[in-house]
PDB file of C-alpha atoms in Angstrom:
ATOM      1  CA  UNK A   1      -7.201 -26.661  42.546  1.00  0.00           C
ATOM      2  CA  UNK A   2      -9.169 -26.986  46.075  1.00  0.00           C
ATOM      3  CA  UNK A   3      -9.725 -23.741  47.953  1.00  0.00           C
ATOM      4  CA  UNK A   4      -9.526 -23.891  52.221  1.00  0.00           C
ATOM      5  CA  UNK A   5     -12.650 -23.699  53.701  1.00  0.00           C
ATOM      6  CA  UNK A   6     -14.168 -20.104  54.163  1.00  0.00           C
ATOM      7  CA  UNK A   7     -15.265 -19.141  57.243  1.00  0.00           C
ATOM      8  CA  UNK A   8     -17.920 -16.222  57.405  1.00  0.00           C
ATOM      9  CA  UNK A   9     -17.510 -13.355  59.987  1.00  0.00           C
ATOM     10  CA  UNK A  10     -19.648 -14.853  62.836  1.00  0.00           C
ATOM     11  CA  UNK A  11     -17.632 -17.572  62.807  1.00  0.00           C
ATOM     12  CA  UNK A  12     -18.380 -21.181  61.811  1.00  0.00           C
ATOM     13  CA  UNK A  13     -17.498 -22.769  58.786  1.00  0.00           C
ATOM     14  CA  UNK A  14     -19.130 -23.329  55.662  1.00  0.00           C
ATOM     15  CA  UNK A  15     -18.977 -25.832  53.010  1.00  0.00           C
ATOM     16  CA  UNK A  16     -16.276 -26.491  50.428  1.00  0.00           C
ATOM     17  CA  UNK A  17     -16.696 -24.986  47.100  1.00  0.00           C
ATOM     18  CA  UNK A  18     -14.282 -27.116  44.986  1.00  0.00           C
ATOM     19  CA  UNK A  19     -13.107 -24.333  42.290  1.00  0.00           C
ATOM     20  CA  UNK A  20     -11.210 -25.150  38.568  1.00  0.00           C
ATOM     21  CA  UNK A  21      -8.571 -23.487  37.301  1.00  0.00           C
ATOM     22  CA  UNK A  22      -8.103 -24.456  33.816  1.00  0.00           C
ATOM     23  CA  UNK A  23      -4.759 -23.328  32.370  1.00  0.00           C
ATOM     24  CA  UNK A  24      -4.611 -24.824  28.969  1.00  0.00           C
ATOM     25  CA  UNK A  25      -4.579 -23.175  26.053  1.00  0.00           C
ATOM     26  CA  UNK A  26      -5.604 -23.929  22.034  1.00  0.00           C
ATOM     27  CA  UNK A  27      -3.804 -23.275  19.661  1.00  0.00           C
ATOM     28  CA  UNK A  28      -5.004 -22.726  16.091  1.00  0.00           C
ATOM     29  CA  UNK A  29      -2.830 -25.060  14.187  1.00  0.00           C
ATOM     30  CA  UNK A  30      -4.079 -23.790  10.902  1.00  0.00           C
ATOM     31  CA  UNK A  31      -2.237 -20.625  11.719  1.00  0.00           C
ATOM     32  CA  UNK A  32       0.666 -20.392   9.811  1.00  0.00           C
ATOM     33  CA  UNK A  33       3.463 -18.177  11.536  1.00  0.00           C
ATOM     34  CA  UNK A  34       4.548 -15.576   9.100  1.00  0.00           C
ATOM     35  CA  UNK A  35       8.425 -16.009   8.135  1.00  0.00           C
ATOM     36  CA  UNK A  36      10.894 -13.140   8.426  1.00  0.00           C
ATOM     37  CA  UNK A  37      10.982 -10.028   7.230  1.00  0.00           C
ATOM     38  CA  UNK A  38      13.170 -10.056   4.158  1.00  0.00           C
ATOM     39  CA  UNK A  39      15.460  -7.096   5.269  1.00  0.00           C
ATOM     40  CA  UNK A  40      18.022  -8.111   1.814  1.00  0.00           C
ATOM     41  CA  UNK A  41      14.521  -7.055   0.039  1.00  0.00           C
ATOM     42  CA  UNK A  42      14.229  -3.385   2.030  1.00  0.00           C
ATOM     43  CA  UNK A  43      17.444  -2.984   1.580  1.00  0.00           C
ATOM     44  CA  UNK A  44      17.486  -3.018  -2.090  1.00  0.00           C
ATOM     45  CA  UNK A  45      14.252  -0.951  -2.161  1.00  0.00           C
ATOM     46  CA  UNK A  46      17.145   2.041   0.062  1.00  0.00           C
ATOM     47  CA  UNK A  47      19.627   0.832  -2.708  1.00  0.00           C
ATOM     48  CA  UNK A  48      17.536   1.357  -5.883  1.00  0.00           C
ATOM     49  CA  UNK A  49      16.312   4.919  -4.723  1.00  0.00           C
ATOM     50  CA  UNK A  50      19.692   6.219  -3.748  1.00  0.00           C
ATOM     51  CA  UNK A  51      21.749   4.672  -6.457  1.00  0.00           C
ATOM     52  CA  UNK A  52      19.117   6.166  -8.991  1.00  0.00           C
ATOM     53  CA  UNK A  53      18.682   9.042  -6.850  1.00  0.00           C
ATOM     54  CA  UNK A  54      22.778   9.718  -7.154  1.00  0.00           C
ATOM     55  CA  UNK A  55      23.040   9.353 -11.194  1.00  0.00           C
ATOM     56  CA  UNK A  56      20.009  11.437 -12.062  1.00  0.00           C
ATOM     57  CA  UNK A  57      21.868  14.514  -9.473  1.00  0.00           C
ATOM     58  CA  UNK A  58      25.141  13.881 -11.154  1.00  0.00           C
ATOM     59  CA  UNK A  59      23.720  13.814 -14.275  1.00  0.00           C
ATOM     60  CA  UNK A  60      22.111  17.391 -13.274  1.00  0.00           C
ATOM     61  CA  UNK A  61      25.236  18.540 -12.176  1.00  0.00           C
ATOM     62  CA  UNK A  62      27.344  17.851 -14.904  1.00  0.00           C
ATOM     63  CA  UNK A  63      25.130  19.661 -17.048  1.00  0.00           C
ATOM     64  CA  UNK A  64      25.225  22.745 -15.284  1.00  0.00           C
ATOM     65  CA  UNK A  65      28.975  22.834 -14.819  1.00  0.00           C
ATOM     66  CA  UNK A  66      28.925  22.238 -18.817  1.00  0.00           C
ATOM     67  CA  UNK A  67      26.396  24.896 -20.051  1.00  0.00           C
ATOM     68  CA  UNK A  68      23.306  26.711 -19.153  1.00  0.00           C
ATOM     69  CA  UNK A  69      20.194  24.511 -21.242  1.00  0.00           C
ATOM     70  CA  UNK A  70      18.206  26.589 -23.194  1.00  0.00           C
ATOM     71  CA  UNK A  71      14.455  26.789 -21.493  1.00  0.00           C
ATOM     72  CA  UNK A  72      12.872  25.452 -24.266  1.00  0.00           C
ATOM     73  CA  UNK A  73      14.909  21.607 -23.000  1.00  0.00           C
ATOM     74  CA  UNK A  74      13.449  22.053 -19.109  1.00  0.00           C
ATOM     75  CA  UNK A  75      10.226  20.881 -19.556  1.00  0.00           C
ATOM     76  CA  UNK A  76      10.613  18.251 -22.065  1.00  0.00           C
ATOM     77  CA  UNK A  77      13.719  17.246 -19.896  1.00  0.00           C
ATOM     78  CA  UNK A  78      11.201  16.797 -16.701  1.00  0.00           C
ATOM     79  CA  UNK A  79       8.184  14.918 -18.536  1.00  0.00           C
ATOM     80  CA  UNK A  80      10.369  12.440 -19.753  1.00  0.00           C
ATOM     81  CA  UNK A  81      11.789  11.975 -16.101  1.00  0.00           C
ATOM     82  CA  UNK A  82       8.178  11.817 -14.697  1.00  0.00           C
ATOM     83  CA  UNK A  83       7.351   9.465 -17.457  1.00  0.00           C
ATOM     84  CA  UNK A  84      10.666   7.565 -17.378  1.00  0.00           C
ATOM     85  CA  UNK A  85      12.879   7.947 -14.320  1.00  0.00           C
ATOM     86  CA  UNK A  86      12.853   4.143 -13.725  1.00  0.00           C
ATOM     87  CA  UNK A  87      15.371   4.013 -16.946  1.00  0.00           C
ATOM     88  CA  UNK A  88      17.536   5.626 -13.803  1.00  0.00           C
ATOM     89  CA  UNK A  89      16.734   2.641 -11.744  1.00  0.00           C
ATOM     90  CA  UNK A  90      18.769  -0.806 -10.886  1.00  0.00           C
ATOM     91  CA  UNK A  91      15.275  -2.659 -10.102  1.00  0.00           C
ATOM     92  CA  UNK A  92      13.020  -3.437 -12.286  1.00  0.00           C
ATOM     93  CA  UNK A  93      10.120  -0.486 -11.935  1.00  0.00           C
ATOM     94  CA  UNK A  94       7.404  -1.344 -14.925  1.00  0.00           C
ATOM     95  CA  UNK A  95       4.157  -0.077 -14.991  1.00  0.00           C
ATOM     96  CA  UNK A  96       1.430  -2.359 -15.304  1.00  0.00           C
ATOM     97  CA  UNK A  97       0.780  -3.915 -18.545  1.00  0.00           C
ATOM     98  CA  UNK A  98      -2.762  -3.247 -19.277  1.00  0.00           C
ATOM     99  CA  UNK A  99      -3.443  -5.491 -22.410  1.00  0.00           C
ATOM    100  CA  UNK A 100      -2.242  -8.469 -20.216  1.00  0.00           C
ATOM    101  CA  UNK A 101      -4.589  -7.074 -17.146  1.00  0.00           C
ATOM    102  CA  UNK A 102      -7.500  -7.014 -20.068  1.00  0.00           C
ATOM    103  CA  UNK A 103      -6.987  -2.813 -19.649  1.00  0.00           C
ATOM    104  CA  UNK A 104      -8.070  -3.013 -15.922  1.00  0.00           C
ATOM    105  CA  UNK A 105      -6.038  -0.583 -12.903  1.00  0.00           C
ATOM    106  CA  UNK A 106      -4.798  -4.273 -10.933  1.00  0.00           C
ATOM    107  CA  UNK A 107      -4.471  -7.844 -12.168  1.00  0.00           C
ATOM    108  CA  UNK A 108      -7.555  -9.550 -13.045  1.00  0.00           C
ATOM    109  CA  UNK A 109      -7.452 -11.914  -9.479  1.00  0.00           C
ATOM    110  CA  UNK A 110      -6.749  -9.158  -7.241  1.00  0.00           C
ATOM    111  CA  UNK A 111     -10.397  -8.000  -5.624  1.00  0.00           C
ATOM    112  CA  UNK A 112     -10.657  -4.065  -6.186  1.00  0.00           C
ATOM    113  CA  UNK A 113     -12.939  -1.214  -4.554  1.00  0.00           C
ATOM    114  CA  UNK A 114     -16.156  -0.687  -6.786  1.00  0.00           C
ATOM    115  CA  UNK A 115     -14.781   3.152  -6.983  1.00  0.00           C
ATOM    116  CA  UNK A 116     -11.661   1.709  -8.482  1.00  0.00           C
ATOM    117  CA  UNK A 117     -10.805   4.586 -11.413  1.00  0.00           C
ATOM    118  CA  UNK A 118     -11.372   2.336 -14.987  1.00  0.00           C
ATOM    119  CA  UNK A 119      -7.877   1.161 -16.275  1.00  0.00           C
ATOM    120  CA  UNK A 120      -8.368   3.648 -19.328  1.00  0.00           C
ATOM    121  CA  UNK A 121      -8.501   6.694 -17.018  1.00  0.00           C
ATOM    122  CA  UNK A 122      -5.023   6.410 -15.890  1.00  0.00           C
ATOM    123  CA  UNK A 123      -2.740   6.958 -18.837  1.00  0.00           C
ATOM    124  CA  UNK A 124      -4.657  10.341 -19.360  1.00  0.00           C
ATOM    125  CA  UNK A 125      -4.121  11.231 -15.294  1.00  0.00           C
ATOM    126  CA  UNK A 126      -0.089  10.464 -15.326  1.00  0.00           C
ATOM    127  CA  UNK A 127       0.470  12.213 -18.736  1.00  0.00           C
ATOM    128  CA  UNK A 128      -1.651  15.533 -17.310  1.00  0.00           C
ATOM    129  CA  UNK A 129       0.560  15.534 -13.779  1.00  0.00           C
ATOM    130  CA  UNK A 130       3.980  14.648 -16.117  1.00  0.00           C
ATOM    131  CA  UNK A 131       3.331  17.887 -18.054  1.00  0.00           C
ATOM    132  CA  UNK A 132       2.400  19.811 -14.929  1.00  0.00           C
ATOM    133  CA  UNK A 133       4.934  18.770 -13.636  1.00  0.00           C
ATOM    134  CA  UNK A 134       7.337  19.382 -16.466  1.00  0.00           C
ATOM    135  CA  UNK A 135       5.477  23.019 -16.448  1.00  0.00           C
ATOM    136  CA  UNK A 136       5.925  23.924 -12.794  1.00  0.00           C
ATOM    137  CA  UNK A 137      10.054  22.693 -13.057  1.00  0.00           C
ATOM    138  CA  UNK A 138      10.507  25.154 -15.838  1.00  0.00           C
ATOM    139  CA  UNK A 139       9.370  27.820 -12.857  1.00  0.00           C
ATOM    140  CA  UNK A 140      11.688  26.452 -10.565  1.00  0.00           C
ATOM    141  CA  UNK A 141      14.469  26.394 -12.950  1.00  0.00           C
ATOM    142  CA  UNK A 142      13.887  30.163 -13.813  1.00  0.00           C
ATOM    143  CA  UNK A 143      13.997  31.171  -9.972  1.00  0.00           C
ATOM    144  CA  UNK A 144      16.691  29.076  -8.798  1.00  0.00           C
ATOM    145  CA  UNK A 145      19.260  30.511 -11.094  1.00  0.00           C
ATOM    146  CA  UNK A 146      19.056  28.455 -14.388  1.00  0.00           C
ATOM    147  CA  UNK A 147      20.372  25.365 -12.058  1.00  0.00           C
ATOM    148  CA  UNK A 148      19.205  22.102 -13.059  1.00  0.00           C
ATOM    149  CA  UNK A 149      21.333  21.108  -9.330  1.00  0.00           C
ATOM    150  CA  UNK A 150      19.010  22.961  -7.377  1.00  0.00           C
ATOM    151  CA  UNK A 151      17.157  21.404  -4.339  1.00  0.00           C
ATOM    152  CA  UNK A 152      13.515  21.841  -5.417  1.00  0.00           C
ATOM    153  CA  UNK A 153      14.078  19.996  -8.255  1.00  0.00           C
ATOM    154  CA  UNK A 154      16.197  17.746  -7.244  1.00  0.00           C
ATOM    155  CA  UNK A 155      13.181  17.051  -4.131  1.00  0.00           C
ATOM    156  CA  UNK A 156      11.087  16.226  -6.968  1.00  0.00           C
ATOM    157  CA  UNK A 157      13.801  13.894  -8.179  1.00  0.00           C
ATOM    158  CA  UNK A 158      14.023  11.879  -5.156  1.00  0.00           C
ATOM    159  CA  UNK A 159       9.993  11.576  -4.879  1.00  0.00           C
ATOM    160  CA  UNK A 160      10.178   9.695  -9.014  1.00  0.00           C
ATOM    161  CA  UNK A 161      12.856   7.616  -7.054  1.00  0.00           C
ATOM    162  CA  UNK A 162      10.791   6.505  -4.561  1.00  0.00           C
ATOM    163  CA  UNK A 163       7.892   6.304  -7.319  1.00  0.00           C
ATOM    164  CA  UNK A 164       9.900   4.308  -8.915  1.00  0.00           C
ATOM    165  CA  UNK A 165      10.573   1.509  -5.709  1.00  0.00           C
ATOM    166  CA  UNK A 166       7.082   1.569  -5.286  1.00  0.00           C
ATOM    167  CA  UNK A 167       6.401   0.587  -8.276  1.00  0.00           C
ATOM    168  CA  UNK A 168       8.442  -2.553  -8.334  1.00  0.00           C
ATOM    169  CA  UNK A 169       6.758  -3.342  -5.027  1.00  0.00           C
ATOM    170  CA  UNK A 170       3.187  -2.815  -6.517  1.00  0.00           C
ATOM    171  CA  UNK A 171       3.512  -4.300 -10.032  1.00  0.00           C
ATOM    172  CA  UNK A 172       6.195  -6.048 -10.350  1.00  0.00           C
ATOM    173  CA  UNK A 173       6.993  -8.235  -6.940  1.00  0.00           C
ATOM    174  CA  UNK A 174       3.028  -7.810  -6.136  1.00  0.00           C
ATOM    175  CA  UNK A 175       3.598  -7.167  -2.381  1.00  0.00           C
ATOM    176  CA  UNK A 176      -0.058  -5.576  -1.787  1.00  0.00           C
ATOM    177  CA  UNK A 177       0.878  -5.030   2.016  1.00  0.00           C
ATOM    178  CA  UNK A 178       4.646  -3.150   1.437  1.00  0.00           C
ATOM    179  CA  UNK A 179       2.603  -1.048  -1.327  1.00  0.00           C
ATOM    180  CA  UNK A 180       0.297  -0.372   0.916  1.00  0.00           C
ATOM    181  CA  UNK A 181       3.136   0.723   3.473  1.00  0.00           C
ATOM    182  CA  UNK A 182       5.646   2.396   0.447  1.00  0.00           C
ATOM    183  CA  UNK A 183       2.619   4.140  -0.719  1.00  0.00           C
ATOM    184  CA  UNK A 184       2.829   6.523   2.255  1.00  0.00           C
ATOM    185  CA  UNK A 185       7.114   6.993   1.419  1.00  0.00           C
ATOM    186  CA  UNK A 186       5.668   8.608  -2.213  1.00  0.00           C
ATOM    187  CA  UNK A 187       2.934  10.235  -0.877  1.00  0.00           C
ATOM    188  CA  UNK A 188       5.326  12.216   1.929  1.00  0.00           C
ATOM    189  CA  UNK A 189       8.110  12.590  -0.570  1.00  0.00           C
ATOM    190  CA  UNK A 190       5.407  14.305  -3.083  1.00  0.00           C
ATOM    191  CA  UNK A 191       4.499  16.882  -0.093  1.00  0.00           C
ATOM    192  CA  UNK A 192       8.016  17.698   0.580  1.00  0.00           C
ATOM    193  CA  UNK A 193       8.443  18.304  -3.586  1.00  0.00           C
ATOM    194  CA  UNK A 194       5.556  20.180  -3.551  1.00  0.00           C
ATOM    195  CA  UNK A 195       6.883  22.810  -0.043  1.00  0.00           C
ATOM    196  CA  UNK A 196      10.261  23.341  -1.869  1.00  0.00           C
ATOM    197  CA  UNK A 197       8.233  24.323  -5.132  1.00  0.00           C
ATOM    198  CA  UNK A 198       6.070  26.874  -3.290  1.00  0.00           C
ATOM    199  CA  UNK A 199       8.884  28.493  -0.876  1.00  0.00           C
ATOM    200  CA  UNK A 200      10.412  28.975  -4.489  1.00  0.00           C
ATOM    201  CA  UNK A 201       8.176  29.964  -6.542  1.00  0.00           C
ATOM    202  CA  UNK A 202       4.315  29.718  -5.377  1.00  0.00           C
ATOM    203  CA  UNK A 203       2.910  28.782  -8.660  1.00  0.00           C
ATOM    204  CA  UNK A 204       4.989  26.230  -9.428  1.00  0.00           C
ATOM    205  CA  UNK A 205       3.907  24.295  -5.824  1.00  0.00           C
ATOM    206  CA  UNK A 206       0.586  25.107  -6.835  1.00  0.00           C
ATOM    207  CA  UNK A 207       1.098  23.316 -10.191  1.00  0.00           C
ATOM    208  CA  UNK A 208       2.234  20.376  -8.575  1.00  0.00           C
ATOM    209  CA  UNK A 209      -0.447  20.128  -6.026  1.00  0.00           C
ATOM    210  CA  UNK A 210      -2.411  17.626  -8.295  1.00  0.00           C
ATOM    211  CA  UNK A 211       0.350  15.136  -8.080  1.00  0.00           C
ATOM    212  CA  UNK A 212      -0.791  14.794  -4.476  1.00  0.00           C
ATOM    213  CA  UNK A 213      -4.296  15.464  -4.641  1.00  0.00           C
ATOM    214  CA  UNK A 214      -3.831  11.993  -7.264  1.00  0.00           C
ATOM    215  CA  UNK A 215      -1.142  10.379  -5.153  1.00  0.00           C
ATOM    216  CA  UNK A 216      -3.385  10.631  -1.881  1.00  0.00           C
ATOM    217  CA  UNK A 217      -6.489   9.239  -4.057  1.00  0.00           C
ATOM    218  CA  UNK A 218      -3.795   6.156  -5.104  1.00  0.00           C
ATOM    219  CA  UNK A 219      -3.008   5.513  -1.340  1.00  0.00           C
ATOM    220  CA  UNK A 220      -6.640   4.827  -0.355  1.00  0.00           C
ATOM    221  CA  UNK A 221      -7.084   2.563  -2.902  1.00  0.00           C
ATOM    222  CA  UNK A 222      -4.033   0.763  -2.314  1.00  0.00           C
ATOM    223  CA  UNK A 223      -4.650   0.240   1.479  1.00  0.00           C
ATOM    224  CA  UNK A 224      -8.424  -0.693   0.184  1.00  0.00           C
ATOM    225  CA  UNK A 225      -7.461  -3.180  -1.976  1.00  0.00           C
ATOM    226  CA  UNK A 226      -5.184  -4.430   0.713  1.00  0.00           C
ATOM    227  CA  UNK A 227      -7.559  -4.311   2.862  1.00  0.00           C
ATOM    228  CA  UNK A 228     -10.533  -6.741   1.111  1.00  0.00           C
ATOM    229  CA  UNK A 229      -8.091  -9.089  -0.387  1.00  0.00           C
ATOM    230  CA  UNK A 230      -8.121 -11.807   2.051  1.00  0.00           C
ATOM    231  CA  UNK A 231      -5.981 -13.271   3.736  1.00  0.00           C
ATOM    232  CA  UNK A 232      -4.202 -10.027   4.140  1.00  0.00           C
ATOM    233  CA  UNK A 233      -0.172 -10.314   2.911  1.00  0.00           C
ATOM    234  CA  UNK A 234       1.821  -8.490   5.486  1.00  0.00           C
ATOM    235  CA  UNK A 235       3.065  -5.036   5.121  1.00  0.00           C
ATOM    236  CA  UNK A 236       6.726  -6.122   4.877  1.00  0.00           C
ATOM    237  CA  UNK A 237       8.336  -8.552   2.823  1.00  0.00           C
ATOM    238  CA  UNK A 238       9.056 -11.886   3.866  1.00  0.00           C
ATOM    239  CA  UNK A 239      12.142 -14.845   3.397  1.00  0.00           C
ATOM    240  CA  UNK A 240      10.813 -17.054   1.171  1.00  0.00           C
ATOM    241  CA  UNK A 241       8.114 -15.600  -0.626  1.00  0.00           C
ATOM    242  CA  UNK A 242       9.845 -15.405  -3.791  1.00  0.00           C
ATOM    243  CA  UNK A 243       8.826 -12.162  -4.976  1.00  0.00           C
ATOM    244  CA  UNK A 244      11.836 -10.376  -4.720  1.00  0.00           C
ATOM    245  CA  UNK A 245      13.021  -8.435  -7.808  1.00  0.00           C
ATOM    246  CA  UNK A 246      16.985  -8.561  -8.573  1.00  0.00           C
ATOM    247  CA  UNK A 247      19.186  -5.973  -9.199  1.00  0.00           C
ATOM    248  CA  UNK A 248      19.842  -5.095 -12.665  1.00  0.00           C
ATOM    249  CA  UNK A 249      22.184  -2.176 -14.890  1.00  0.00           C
ATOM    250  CA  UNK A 250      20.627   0.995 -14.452  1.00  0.00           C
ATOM    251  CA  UNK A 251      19.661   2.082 -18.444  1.00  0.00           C
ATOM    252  CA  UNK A 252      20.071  -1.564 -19.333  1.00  0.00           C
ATOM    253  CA  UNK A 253      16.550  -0.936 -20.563  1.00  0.00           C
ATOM    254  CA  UNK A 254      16.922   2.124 -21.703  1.00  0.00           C
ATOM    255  CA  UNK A 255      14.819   0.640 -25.285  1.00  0.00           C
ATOM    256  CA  UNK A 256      12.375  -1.002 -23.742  1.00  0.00           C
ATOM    257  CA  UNK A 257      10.924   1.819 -21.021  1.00  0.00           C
TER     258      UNK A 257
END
């Protein structure tokens, strides 16, 4: 592209400056575009928590319009929900299998923080915040009128639901980036268990308050180990990637849990 001539203020003319404009662009063919996002997949992860969500409540309610349980059953009732919920669940939701991981947190190629919590450590953690849980429900219970069908608890409910999604996303399907992003549905749901606890009784939110003290520990590592395994999968799940989990009978595996 030629410029005119430019002419200074005290008139006269001076030379040509012949200026390039370069307009071309390179493009990275290497790049691979991502594909879609797999919305079928998101929706399934809605589907899963509400149709678990929905059987566990009815369940809750039929029981109170039957009888009144005995106090000893609360706790009990709620330890085996923290520890087994995803019976609830039309998606496949099972934790890691630590013999096959050689008793590590992650499988053995995905790259983890040095600060990673050893493998061993987390049986012990889940089974101390399923029985303070179980403990701080038994509170509830008490305050809200003998009601299994009472919205603290059933908060707490929906947050194992959405425990339960993520953790087809995590260990099942492997999607590090949507368990990175679904980490911060269980972490909110968790805080929103723990309000409803408090406003009802305060120890029982203060019972609960290492379920999120653990759960916000969980979502730095999982955005970490996101974060250093390169190249980076993207936070939501993509056509094509053949990852997705399919729907199943909710307490088909009832056995095997």
């Amino acid at each position: 592209v030629r410029c005119p001539p430019i002419t200074s203020p005290m008139g006269g003319q001076s030379r040509r400056l012949p200026v390039v404009m370069s307009t071309s662009i390179e493009v990275d063919a290497s790049v691979t575009p991502l594909a879609p996002i797999d919305w079928i997949a998101v929706g399934k992860y809605k589907l899963a928590v509400g149709i678990e969500f929905a059987l566990i409540a009815a369940s809750f309610r039929a029981v109170d319009a039957l009888l009144t349980l005995p106090a000893a059953a609360v706790p009990p009732l709620f330890f085996f929900l923290s520890l087994r919920s995803r019976v609830f669940s039309p998606l496949d939701a099972s934790r890691p299998d630590r013999s096959a991981q050689e008793g590590l947190p992650t499988p053995a190629e995905v790259v983890r923080p040095g600060w990673t919590p050893p493998g061993v450590a987390f049986p012990f953690i889940w089974l101390t915040i399923s029985f303070l849980r179980a403990t701080s429900s038994l509170f509830v219970w008490q305050a809200s009128g003998r009601q299994l069908c009472a919205t603290p608890l059933l908060l707490l409910v929906f947050h194992l639901c959405v425990g339960d999604a993520w953790n087809t996303i995590t260990n099942v399907e492997r999607r590090l980036g949507t368990s990175a992003l679904g980490v911060l549905g269980v972490l909110a749901s968790v805080f929103a268990a723990i309000g409803a606890y408090y406003r009802t009784r305060p120890l029982a939110g203060l019972l609960l308050l290492p379920s999120a003290v653990w759960l916000s520990i969980a979502s730095v590592l999982t955005w970490s180990i996101w974060a250093i395994n390169t190249p980076r999968q993207p936070l939501w799940p993509r056509q094509g990637d053949g990852k997705s989990s399919r729907l199943r009978l909710p307490l088909s595996q009832l056995g095997a849990a």
